Short mmCIF file of C-alpha atoms and ligand atoms in Angstrom, two decimals:
data_model
loop_
_atom_site.label_atom_id
_atom_site.label_comp_id
_atom_site.label_asym_id
_atom_site.label_seq_id
_atom_site.Cartn_x
_atom_site.Cartn_y
_atom_site.Cartn_z
CA UNK P 1 2.05 5.77 1.10
CA UNK P 2 5.40 6.97 0.99
CA UNK P 3 7.59 9.99 -0.15
CA UNK P 4 10.82 8.33 0.55
CA UNK P 5 10.25 7.81 4.24
CA UNK P 6 10.95 4.76 6.23
CA UNK P 7 8.07 2.08 6.75
CA UNK P 8 7.82 -1.42 7.54
CA UNK P 9 6.96 -2.44 3.85
CA UNK P 10 9.67 -4.44 2.34
CA UNK P 11 10.19 -2.95 -1.15
CA UNK P 12 11.05 0.54 -0.32
CA UNK P 13 13.90 2.64 0.69
CA UNK P 14 14.65 2.57 4.31
CA UNK P 15 17.18 4.47 5.95
CA UNK P 16 19.78 4.46 8.62
CA UNK P 17 19.00 1.29 10.67
CA UNK P 18 21.70 -0.14 12.77
CA UNK P 19 21.80 -3.76 12.79
CA UNK P 20 22.69 -5.98 15.80
CA UNK P 21 23.59 -9.55 15.95
CA UNK P 22 21.67 -11.53 18.42
CA UNK P 23 23.86 -14.32 18.56
CA UNK P 24 27.25 -14.68 20.48
CA UNK P 25 30.37 -14.56 18.24
CA UNK P 26 32.74 -17.46 18.43
CA UNK P 27 36.44 -16.53 18.93
CA UNK P 28 35.65 -12.89 19.85
CA UNK P 29 38.46 -10.77 18.63
CA UNK P 30 37.65 -7.94 21.02
CA UNK P 31 36.64 -5.49 18.24
CA UNK P 32 33.15 -4.07 17.71
CA UNK P 33 31.36 -3.65 14.50
CA UNK P 34 28.70 -1.07 13.84
CA UNK P 35 26.71 -1.43 10.56
CA UNK P 36 23.97 0.78 9.28
CA UNK P 37 21.95 0.17 6.06
CA UNK P 38 20.16 2.38 3.64
CA UNK P 39 18.11 1.64 0.52
CA UNK P 40 16.20 -1.47 -0.53
CA UNK P 41 15.61 -4.87 1.15
CA UNK P 42 18.73 -6.16 -0.91
CA UNK P 43 21.01 -3.94 0.89
CA UNK P 44 19.62 -4.86 4.34
CA UNK P 45 19.91 -8.42 3.23
CA UNK P 46 23.57 -7.88 2.18
CA UNK P 47 24.36 -6.27 5.52
CA UNK P 48 23.39 -9.66 7.23
CA UNK P 49 25.97 -11.34 4.94
CA UNK P 50 28.44 -8.82 5.81
CA UNK P 51 27.86 -9.31 9.51
CA UNK P 52 28.11 -13.08 8.95
CA UNK P 53 31.58 -12.87 7.15
CA UNK P 54 32.74 -10.56 10.12
CA UNK P 55 31.26 -12.72 12.81
CA UNK P 56 33.55 -15.43 11.47
CA UNK P 57 36.44 -13.29 12.06
CA UNK P 58 35.37 -12.55 15.72
CA UNK P 59 33.70 -9.27 15.34
CA UNK P 60 30.83 -8.59 17.68
CA UNK P 61 28.03 -6.14 16.59
CA UNK P 62 27.01 -2.96 18.62
CA UNK P 63 24.02 -0.75 18.16
CA UNK P 64 26.06 2.34 19.15
CA UNK P 65 28.49 3.64 16.64
CA UNK P 66 30.30 5.53 19.42
CA UNK P 67 31.66 2.47 20.89
CA UNK P 68 32.50 0.80 17.48
CA UNK P 69 35.99 -0.18 16.24
CA UNK P 70 34.68 -0.56 12.72
CA UNK P 71 31.74 1.53 11.34
CA UNK P 72 30.16 0.26 7.99
CA UNK P 73 27.63 2.41 6.20
CA UNK P 74 25.89 0.23 3.46
CA UNK P 75 24.65 2.80 1.03
CA UNK P 76 22.08 3.49 -1.74
CA UNK P 77 22.38 5.60 -5.01
CA UNK P 78 18.83 5.30 -6.24
CA UNK P 79 18.08 9.05 -5.83
CA UNK P 80 20.07 12.12 -5.14
CA UNK P 81 18.47 12.53 -1.60
CA UNK P 82 19.44 8.89 -0.71
CA UNK P 83 23.24 9.73 -1.20
CA UNK P 84 22.71 13.03 0.59
CA UNK P 85 21.50 11.27 3.69
CA UNK P 86 24.73 9.12 3.78
CA UNK P 87 27.07 12.14 3.37
CA UNK P 88 25.29 13.71 6.31
CA UNK P 89 25.52 10.59 8.35
CA UNK P 90 29.19 10.50 7.58
CA UNK P 91 29.67 13.95 9.01
CA UNK P 92 28.28 12.53 12.34
CA UNK P 93 30.82 9.72 12.29
CA UNK P 94 33.51 12.14 11.85
CA UNK P 95 33.36 13.29 15.53
CA UNK P 96 33.86 9.71 16.80
CA UNK P 97 36.75 9.08 14.50
CA UNK P 98 38.37 12.20 15.80
CA UNK P 99 38.03 10.76 19.25
CA UNK P 100 39.24 7.33 18.25
CA UNK P 101 41.66 7.52 15.25
CA UNK P 102 42.06 3.79 15.25
CA UNK P 103 38.52 3.44 14.21
CA UNK P 104 37.86 1.99 10.63
CA UNK P 105 35.11 3.70 8.72
CA UNK P 106 33.92 1.90 5.52
CA UNK P 107 31.46 2.67 2.85
CA UNK P 108 29.62 -0.39 1.32
CA UNK P 109 27.02 -1.01 -1.18
CA UNK P 110 25.83 1.06 -4.15
CA UNK P 111 27.38 4.40 -3.42
CA UNK P 112 30.62 2.70 -3.01
CA UNK P 113 30.28 1.11 -6.44
CA UNK P 114 29.29 4.19 -8.05
CA UNK P 115 31.75 6.53 -6.69
CA UNK P 116 34.73 3.96 -6.21
CA UNK P 117 38.10 5.47 -5.08
CA UNK P 118 36.72 8.85 -5.68
CA UNK P 119 35.02 8.33 -2.27
CA UNK P 120 38.32 8.44 -0.52
CA UNK P 121 39.06 11.77 -2.09
CA UNK P 122 35.90 13.27 -1.28
CA UNK P 123 35.32 12.05 2.19
CA UNK P 124 38.58 12.08 4.02
CA UNK P 125 37.39 10.04 7.01
CA UNK P 126 36.47 7.10 4.92
CA UNK P 127 39.24 4.26 5.03
CA UNK P 128 37.58 1.56 3.03
CA UNK P 129 35.16 1.36 -0.14
CA UNK P 130 33.65 -1.94 -0.91
CA UNK P 131 31.21 -2.73 -3.60
CA UNK P 132 28.27 -5.16 -3.42
CA UNK P 133 30.14 -8.13 -4.85
CA UNK P 134 33.44 -7.82 -2.83
CA UNK P 135 32.20 -8.52 0.67
CA UNK P 136 34.34 -11.76 0.98
CA UNK P 137 37.25 -9.55 0.67
CA UNK P 138 36.37 -7.52 3.89
CA UNK P 139 38.60 -9.28 6.18
CA UNK P 140 41.72 -8.56 3.96
CA UNK P 141 40.53 -5.05 3.47
CA UNK P 142 40.26 -4.32 7.07
CA UNK P 143 43.72 -5.69 7.62
CA UNK P 144 45.06 -3.40 4.86
CA UNK P 145 43.57 -0.45 6.82
CA UNK P 146 44.91 -1.62 10.05
CA UNK P 147 48.49 -1.49 8.48
CA UNK P 148 47.87 2.08 7.72
CA UNK P 149 46.57 2.08 4.17
CA UNK P 150 43.29 2.95 2.66
CA UNK P 151 41.50 0.05 0.85
CA UNK P 152 39.18 -0.26 -2.13
CA UNK P 153 37.56 -3.26 -3.69
CA UNK P 154 34.68 -2.39 -6.33
CA UNK P 155 35.11 -5.36 -8.52
CA UNK P 156 31.77 -6.64 -9.88
CA UNK P 157 31.22 -10.34 -10.52
CA UNK P 158 29.31 -12.37 -12.81
CA UNK P 159 29.12 -15.18 -10.53
CA UNK P 160 28.96 -13.92 -6.93
CA UNK P 161 25.78 -14.78 -5.13
CA UNK P 162 27.07 -15.49 -1.50
CA UNK P 163 25.04 -18.60 -2.01
CA UNK P 164 27.15 -20.58 0.73
CA UNK P 165 27.03 -17.82 3.28
CA UNK P 166 24.25 -18.23 5.72
CA UNK P 167 23.27 -14.81 6.74
CA UNK P 168 23.03 -14.07 10.52
CA UNK P 169 19.60 -12.43 10.92
CA UNK P 170 20.17 -9.06 12.44
CA UNK P 171 17.56 -7.26 14.56
CA UNK P 172 15.22 -10.10 13.56
CA UNK P 173 11.71 -10.67 14.93
CA UNK P 174 12.25 -14.34 14.26
CA UNK P 175 9.17 -14.32 12.11
CA UNK P 176 9.89 -12.73 8.66
CA UNK P 177 13.10 -12.95 6.70
CA UNK P 178 14.37 -11.67 3.39
CA UNK P 179 16.12 -14.26 1.20
CA UNK P 180 18.21 -13.15 -1.92
CA UNK P 181 17.44 -15.15 -4.91
CA UNK P 182 19.45 -13.37 -7.43
CA UNK P 183 21.72 -10.25 -7.75
CA UNK P 184 22.22 -7.51 -10.24
CA UNK P 185 20.02 -6.27 -13.08
CA UNK P 186 20.36 -6.77 -16.89
CA UNK P 187 17.54 -4.20 -17.66
CA UNK P 188 18.65 -0.88 -18.55
CA UNK P 189 15.80 1.34 -17.46
CA UNK P 190 17.10 4.62 -18.49
CA UNK P 191 16.67 6.38 -15.08
CA UNK P 192 18.19 3.79 -13.07
CA UNK P 193 21.56 3.43 -11.45
CA UNK P 194 21.21 -0.16 -10.30
CA UNK P 195 22.85 -1.94 -13.29
CA UNK P 196 25.87 0.12 -12.73
CA UNK P 197 26.00 -0.37 -9.09
CA UNK P 198 25.02 -4.06 -8.87
CA UNK P 199 26.36 -5.39 -11.95
CA UNK P 200 25.06 -8.19 -14.24
CA UNK P 201 22.13 -10.31 -13.17
CA UNK P 202 22.82 -13.70 -11.86
CA UNK P 203 20.59 -16.40 -10.10
CA UNK P 204 21.48 -18.20 -7.05
CA UNK P 205 21.61 -21.89 -6.69
CA UNK P 206 17.87 -23.11 -6.12
CA UNK P 207 18.98 -25.70 -3.70
CA UNK P 208 20.66 -23.14 -1.46
CA UNK P 209 17.73 -20.92 -1.64
CA UNK P 210 15.38 -23.78 -0.64
CA UNK P 211 17.81 -24.85 2.28
CA UNK P 212 17.95 -21.27 3.70
CA UNK P 213 14.15 -21.10 3.65
CA UNK P 214 13.89 -24.50 5.20
CA UNK P 215 16.45 -23.72 7.89
CA UNK P 216 14.46 -20.51 8.60
CA UNK P 217 11.19 -22.41 8.78
CA UNK P 218 12.72 -24.96 11.22
CA UNK P 219 14.10 -22.00 13.38
CA UNK P 220 10.50 -20.78 13.75
CA UNK P 221 10.35 -18.21 10.92
CA UNK P 222 6.88 -18.06 9.34
CA UNK P 223 7.42 -15.93 6.32
CA UNK P 224 10.17 -15.48 3.60
CA UNK P 225 10.41 -12.79 0.96
CA UNK P 226 12.34 -13.78 -2.01
CA UNK P 227 14.35 -10.81 -3.24
CA UNK P 228 15.58 -9.77 -6.66
CA UNK P 229 15.49 -6.71 -8.84
CA UNK P 230 13.46 -8.58 -11.34
CA UNK P 231 12.36 -12.04 -9.84
CA UNK P 232 10.64 -13.02 -12.93
CA UNK P 233 13.75 -13.45 -14.83
CA UNK P 234 15.16 -15.88 -12.12
CA UNK P 235 16.82 -18.75 -14.24
CA UNK P 236 19.07 -21.37 -12.64
CA UNK P 237 20.41 -24.59 -14.24
CA UNK P 238 21.61 -27.50 -11.98
CA UNK P 239 24.65 -29.63 -12.62
CA UNK P 240 22.30 -32.24 -14.03
CA UNK P 241 21.04 -29.62 -16.71
CA UNK P 242 17.65 -29.08 -15.16
CA UNK P 243 16.57 -25.48 -15.64
CA UNK P 244 14.22 -23.69 -13.09
CA UNK P 245 12.46 -20.50 -13.78
CA UNK P 246 10.77 -18.21 -11.22
CA UNK P 247 7.52 -20.26 -11.25
CA UNK P 248 9.49 -23.39 -10.45
CA UNK P 249 11.48 -21.80 -7.82
CA UNK P 250 8.24 -20.37 -6.14
CA UNK P 251 6.72 -23.76 -6.12
CA UNK P 252 9.95 -25.35 -4.69
CA UNK P 253 9.78 -22.84 -1.82
CA UNK P 254 6.03 -23.05 -1.33
CA UNK P 255 6.33 -26.88 -0.89
CA UNK P 256 8.75 -26.51 2.08
CA UNK P 257 5.71 -26.20 4.39
CA UNK P 258 2.06 -24.87 4.02
CA UNK P 259 2.67 -22.88 7.23
CA UNK P 260 5.60 -20.93 5.60
CA UNK P 261 4.19 -17.94 3.84
CA UNK P 262 6.23 -16.95 0.73
CA UNK P 263 6.37 -13.36 -0.70
CA UNK P 264 8.50 -12.02 -3.51
CA UNK P 265 9.75 -8.67 -4.85
CA UNK P 266 10.16 -7.08 -7.36
CA UNK P 267 8.17 -8.24 -10.48
CA UNK P 268 8.84 -6.63 -13.87
CA UNK P 269 5.78 -6.07 -15.94
CA UNK P 270 7.54 -7.24 -19.07
CA UNK P 271 8.35 -10.60 -17.39
CA UNK P 272 5.65 -11.64 -15.02
CA UNK P 273 4.20 -14.61 -16.60
CA UNK P 274 0.73 -16.53 -16.49
CA UNK P 275 2.69 -19.52 -15.15
CA UNK P 276 3.84 -17.43 -12.04
CA UNK P 277 0.09 -16.30 -11.51
CA UNK P 278 -1.05 -19.97 -11.69
CA UNK P 279 1.70 -21.07 -9.30
CA UNK P 280 0.48 -18.38 -6.81
CA UNK P 281 -3.13 -19.61 -7.35
CA UNK P 282 -2.20 -23.22 -6.67
CA UNK P 283 -0.48 -22.56 -3.33
CA UNK P 284 -2.45 -21.01 -0.34
CA UNK P 285 0.94 -20.13 1.32
CA UNK P 286 2.02 -17.89 -1.51
CA UNK P 287 0.74 -14.60 -0.70
CA UNK P 288 -1.69 -12.90 -2.97
CA UNK P 289 0.26 -9.61 -3.34
CA UNK P 290 2.19 -8.40 -6.23
CA UNK P 291 4.46 -5.43 -6.41
CA UNK P 292 4.38 -4.38 -10.13
CA UNK P 293 6.04 -1.07 -10.68
CA UNK P 294 4.35 0.92 -13.46
CA UNK P 295 6.59 3.95 -13.29
CA UNK P 296 4.45 5.87 -15.77
CA UNK P 297 0.90 5.39 -17.51
CA UNK P 298 2.15 6.88 -20.75
CA UNK P 299 3.57 4.78 -23.50
CA UNK P 300 5.92 7.48 -24.87
CA UNK P 301 7.42 8.09 -21.35
CA UNK P 302 7.66 4.37 -20.83
CA UNK P 303 9.73 4.14 -24.01
CA UNK P 304 12.03 6.91 -22.95
CA UNK P 305 12.46 5.14 -19.75
CA UNK P 306 13.36 2.04 -21.76
CA UNK P 307 10.84 -0.11 -19.74
CA UNK P 308 10.23 -2.22 -22.78
CA UNK P 309 6.32 -2.48 -22.20
CA UNK P 310 3.60 0.12 -22.99
CA UNK P 311 0.48 1.24 -21.30
CA UNK P 312 -1.63 -1.48 -23.14
CA UNK P 313 0.88 -4.30 -22.13
CA UNK P 314 0.78 -3.22 -18.51
CA UNK P 315 -3.02 -3.05 -18.44
CA UNK P 316 -3.11 -6.59 -20.05
CA UNK P 317 -0.80 -7.84 -17.11
CA UNK P 318 -3.22 -6.34 -14.59
CA UNK P 319 -6.16 -7.88 -16.34
CA UNK P 320 -4.40 -11.33 -16.26
CA UNK P 321 -3.76 -10.81 -12.52
CA UNK P 322 -7.53 -9.81 -11.83
CA UNK P 323 -8.64 -12.93 -13.85
CA UNK P 324 -6.31 -15.57 -12.44
CA UNK P 325 -6.09 -14.24 -8.91
CA UNK P 326 -9.18 -12.35 -8.07
CA UNK P 327 -8.70 -10.16 -5.08
CA UNK P 328 -4.93 -10.07 -5.22
CA UNK P 329 -3.39 -7.03 -3.83
CA UNK P 330 -1.20 -5.03 -6.37
CA UNK P 331 1.18 -2.23 -5.57
CA UNK P 332 3.45 -0.12 -7.54
CA UNK P 333 6.18 2.42 -8.03
CA UNK P 334 5.64 5.69 -9.87
CA UNK P 335 8.29 8.28 -11.13
CA UNK P 336 6.86 11.66 -11.81
CA UNK P 337 8.38 14.39 -13.72
CA UNK P 338 10.60 12.33 -15.88
CA UNK P 339 12.26 14.09 -18.77
CA UNK P 340 9.99 15.91 -21.06
CA UNK P 341 6.82 14.56 -19.47
CA UNK P 342 3.79 16.67 -20.57
CA UNK P 343 0.66 17.37 -18.60
CA UNK P 344 -1.27 14.93 -20.66
CA UNK P 345 1.22 12.31 -20.10
CA UNK P 346 0.99 12.87 -16.41
CA UNK P 347 -2.80 12.67 -16.60
CA UNK P 348 -2.19 9.08 -18.14
CA UNK P 349 -0.39 7.99 -15.09
CA UNK P 350 -3.34 9.17 -12.91
CA UNK P 351 -5.81 7.44 -15.13
CA UNK P 352 -3.69 4.20 -15.03
CA UNK P 353 -3.97 4.51 -11.23
CA UNK P 354 -7.76 4.70 -11.61
CA UNK P 355 -7.60 1.63 -13.73
CA UNK P 356 -5.75 -0.33 -11.23
CA UNK P 357 -6.71 1.17 -8.08
CA UNK P 358 -3.54 -0.06 -6.35
CA UNK P 359 -3.48 -1.11 -2.72
CA UNK P 360 -0.19 0.77 -2.11
CA UNK P 361 2.30 2.78 -4.00
CA UNK P 362 5.84 4.17 -3.70
CA UNK P 363 5.83 7.59 -5.40
CA UNK P 364 9.09 9.51 -6.44
CA UNK P 365 9.89 12.68 -8.26
CA UNK P 366 12.49 11.85 -10.96
CA UNK P 367 16.01 12.27 -9.77
CA UNK P 368 18.68 12.41 -12.36
CA UNK P 369 21.49 9.85 -11.78
CA UNK P 370 24.88 10.39 -13.24
CA UNK P 371 25.97 8.02 -15.90
CA UNK P 372 22.59 6.63 -16.63
CA UNK P 373 21.09 6.71 -20.11
CA UNK P 374 18.72 9.18 -19.26
CA UNK P 375 21.20 11.49 -17.92
CA UNK P 376 23.18 11.10 -21.07
CA UNK P 377 20.31 11.50 -23.55
CA UNK P 378 17.60 13.53 -22.10
CA UNK P 379 17.34 16.91 -20.36
CA UNK P 380 16.00 16.68 -16.71
CA UNK P 381 13.70 19.64 -17.70
CA UNK P 382 10.59 19.41 -15.53
CA UNK P 383 10.93 22.26 -12.95
CA UNK P 384 10.90 21.06 -9.38
CA UNK P 385 7.72 22.88 -8.52
CA UNK P 386 5.87 21.00 -11.33
CA UNK P 387 7.38 17.74 -10.36
CA UNK P 388 6.24 18.48 -6.79
CA UNK P 389 2.59 19.29 -7.84
CA UNK P 390 2.38 16.23 -9.94
CA UNK P 391 3.67 14.04 -7.18
CA UNK P 392 1.06 15.61 -4.77
CA UNK P 393 -1.49 14.79 -7.28
CA UNK P 394 -0.38 11.22 -7.43
CA UNK P 395 0.02 10.86 -3.69
CA UNK P 396 -3.52 12.19 -3.10
CA UNK P 397 -4.99 9.79 -5.58
CA UNK P 398 -3.09 6.85 -4.15
CA UNK P 399 -4.18 7.78 -0.60
CA UNK P 400 -7.95 7.71 -1.72
CA UNK P 401 -7.26 4.28 -3.45
CA UNK P 402 -5.48 2.83 -0.56
CA UNK P 403 -8.16 3.72 1.77
CA UNK P 404 -10.89 2.36 -0.73
CA UNK P 405 -8.98 -0.97 -0.86
CA UNK P 406 -8.92 -1.26 3.03
CA UNK P 407 -12.78 -0.33 3.18
CA UNK P 408 -13.48 -3.03 0.90
CA UNK P 409 -12.08 -5.63 3.34
CA UNK P 410 -14.36 -4.67 6.14
CA UNK P 411 -16.58 -7.59 7.07
CA UNK P 412 -13.98 -10.25 5.88
CA UNK P 413 -12.30 -12.93 8.03
CA UNK P 414 -8.63 -12.80 7.13
CA UNK P 415 -5.78 -15.01 8.20
CA UNK P 416 -3.21 -12.73 10.01
CA UNK P 417 0.30 -13.62 10.96
CA UNK P 418 0.91 -12.00 14.25
CA UNK P 419 4.25 -10.12 14.21
CA UNK P 420 4.33 -7.89 17.47
CA UNK P 421 2.57 -5.88 19.95
CA UNK P 422 1.04 -2.80 18.43
CA UNK P 423 3.18 0.21 18.68
CA UNK P 424 0.28 2.48 19.69
CA UNK P 425 -1.19 0.07 22.34
CA UNK P 426 0.63 -2.82 24.06
CA UNK P 427 -2.85 -4.36 24.53
CA UNK P 428 -3.20 -4.97 20.76
CA UNK P 429 -1.33 -7.15 18.46
CA UNK P 430 -0.08 -6.18 14.92
CA UNK P 431 0.21 -8.47 12.11
CA UNK P 432 -0.02 -8.67 8.31
CA UNK P 433 -2.64 -10.15 6.06
CA UNK P 434 -1.92 -12.35 3.11
CA UNK P 435 -2.43 -9.10 0.97
CA UNK P 436 0.34 -7.43 3.08
CA UNK P 437 -1.98 -4.94 4.85
CA UNK P 438 -1.25 -4.24 8.41
CA UNK P 439 -3.94 -5.54 10.81
CA UNK P 440 -4.36 -4.51 14.40
CA UNK P 441 -6.53 -6.39 16.89
CA UNK P 442 -6.72 -7.18 20.66
CA UNK P 443 -4.12 -9.40 21.92
CA UNK P 444 -5.25 -12.69 23.27
CA UNK P 445 -3.01 -14.70 25.61
CA UNK P 446 -3.71 -17.89 23.70
CA UNK P 447 -1.68 -16.64 20.80
CA UNK P 448 1.84 -15.17 20.47
CA UNK P 449 3.78 -13.38 17.71
CA UNK P 450 4.51 -16.04 14.94
CA UNK P 451 0.98 -17.56 15.27
CA UNK P 452 -1.57 -17.33 12.49
CA UNK P 453 -4.97 -16.16 13.61
CA UNK P 454 -8.32 -15.50 11.88
CA UNK P 455 -9.30 -11.90 12.39
CA UNK P 456 -12.73 -10.33 11.38
CA UNK P 457 -12.04 -6.97 9.91
CA UNK P 458 -14.35 -4.55 11.57
CA UNK P 459 -13.07 -1.02 10.47
CA UNK P 460 -10.03 0.76 9.25
CA UNK P 461 -7.91 3.89 9.40
CA UNK P 462 -6.40 5.24 6.24
CA UNK P 463 -3.54 2.78 6.37
CA UNK P 464 -4.42 -0.06 8.90
CA UNK P 465 -7.19 -2.70 9.14
CA UNK P 466 -8.78 -3.13 12.71
CA UNK P 467 -10.56 -6.12 13.86
CA UNK P 468 -10.89 -8.99 16.34
CA UNK P 469 -9.75 -12.69 16.47
CA UNK P 470 -12.52 -15.05 15.66
CA UNK P 471 -12.96 -18.82 15.50
N1 LIG Y 501 13.91 -3.27 -9.82
C1 LIG Y 501 12.82 -2.58 -9.47
C2 LIG Y 501 13.05 -1.25 -8.94
C3 LIG Y 501 14.12 -0.99 -8.09
S1 LIG Y 501 14.54 0.74 -7.71
C4 LIG Y 501 12.04 -2.45 -10.67
O1 LIG Y 501 12.45 -2.60 -11.75
O2 LIG Y 501 10.75 -2.19 -10.53
C5 LIG Y 501 12.95 1.15 -6.82
C6 LIG Y 501 12.28 2.32 -7.47
O3 LIG Y 501 12.95 3.39 -7.43
C7 LIG Y 501 11.94 2.01 -8.88
O4 LIG Y 501 10.93 1.27 -9.21
C8 LIG Y 501 11.60 3.46 -9.26
O5 LIG Y 501 10.19 3.90 -9.19
C9 LIG Y 501 12.43 4.38 -8.30
N2 LIG Y 501 13.65 4.96 -8.95
C10 LIG Y 501 14.64 4.41 -9.62
N3 LIG Y 501 15.54 5.29 -10.04
C11 LIG Y 501 14.93 6.49 -9.82
C12 LIG Y 501 15.26 7.82 -10.15
N4 LIG Y 501 16.40 7.99 -10.88
N5 LIG Y 501 14.55 8.83 -9.85
C13 LIG Y 501 13.37 8.56 -9.01
N6 LIG Y 501 13.00 7.31 -8.71
C14 LIG Y 501 13.87 6.26 -9.21
FE1 LIG Y 502 16.46 -0.46 -12.29
FE2 LIG Y 502 14.96 -1.08 -14.23
FE3 LIG Y 502 16.61 -2.92 -13.11
FE4 LIG Y 502 14.45 -2.10 -11.88
S1 LIG Y 502 14.55 -3.45 -13.62
S2 LIG Y 502 16.63 -2.35 -11.09
S3 LIG Y 502 14.21 -0.01 -12.52
S4 LIG Y 502 17.16 -1.21 -14.33
FE1 LIG Y 503 19.43 1.58 -3.64
FE2 LIG Y 503 21.29 -0.07 -4.56
FE3 LIG Y 503 19.03 -0.92 -3.57
S1 LIG Y 503 20.85 1.92 -5.32
S2 LIG Y 503 17.58 0.77 -4.19
S3 LIG Y 503 20.59 0.04 -2.39
S4 LIG Y 503 20.19 -1.79 -5.28
#
């Protein structure tokens, strides 16, 4: 359950995590890089690309911004409060910069793209502004700053996928990794800033994706999450003219090894096909978990949001998942208080939640974003207190459903991938089930993080399954 707070789940806004390289840097240049990321998994994945580009230039990463020579903040624009967080953080960097005027402060990612050079005027301490498609230019941009200038590159590209850059995995547990399969978004959901900050949709070379996943598996990783804003519209054509869609790519990755779990995010209700569902069914190592953002349960609001599906279409997709993949976990995103949403329309979102009984949801109050279709066309006219009350109703319902979904699993034996010692007790392991639920159980010396174990689910809290290893 989430109201914009950080959790370990992969498709949700995280904030302010510093990333540290665990490999030594060749040709150390004596300068230290601190990089902190906000927003979606895509941004975290991009920070790894940035670290990789700069590691080649001899930069070592540090977890302490106070000892850094270069501070990068990889930003998110999705909601007003995401941007506010970044601005507050920049204020904290100011003190360090005053102490060390040679320090380079850079803003990367979606806010950089949205505000462009304006950032330099608004935030005097910022030296460099770099959009998500311009990271290859970072070495030059840092050089420019070193020579006393400010530097900006916010060019968006129709081709850049960073396919050939092998990301250095930062802060990695060596078990789960994110792999970008596409960039940008061609949908124009009226509330959403992403098409403006990330540019046109493009799919990455399938061979480079499979190679990266294969290398990860050979390095001991056990789970990859394929990332894109709309993975179902993945489409890539080889030099020989062979075209691969998302179902094809998924199969290609699943075939690497049955012991490599495959997850993906995000699916769009208008594009998720039965072919994808049948591919999921065919391979045990493709996790039975789908994140299918509904946004609203009401067809008029969905139309204003330009989601290009309606209530009935969404329900049909849910029915298809239930039929083809019985027991598959489903999660969602909901926006409440979108422009002109009536009480009855809000009730339809609640009734959609009853229909699906989601395992998990990310729930947000509508936040108007400058430049989007909704900002231009519709008034943000639902008062904050009503948005807040509707959100509480949605959160309460989701809490009940999440709990119900966990209760249903008591008595089952599930395959769990051990990830770490539990935060609450070092005597316990914590891992995730196929359906993406966190499972906690007494540690057993015969097994270590990265191993699969069968766990009998004995009870649950509101957010965690609890059990013991069997068999
Ligand atoms: N590509 C994904 C979503 C990416 S953004 C998809 O299409 O589903 C993640 C979530 O943030 C969205 O699903 C939406 O629920 C939420 N979001 C996006 N813009 C928002 C806004 N302006 N106000 C509130 N929530 C928003
Ligand atoms: Fe935004 Fe819609 Fe694209 Fe998702 S599909 S990133 S919500 S425009
Ligand atoms: Fe945020 Fe950009 Fe991701 S706006 S959600 S970091 S694509």
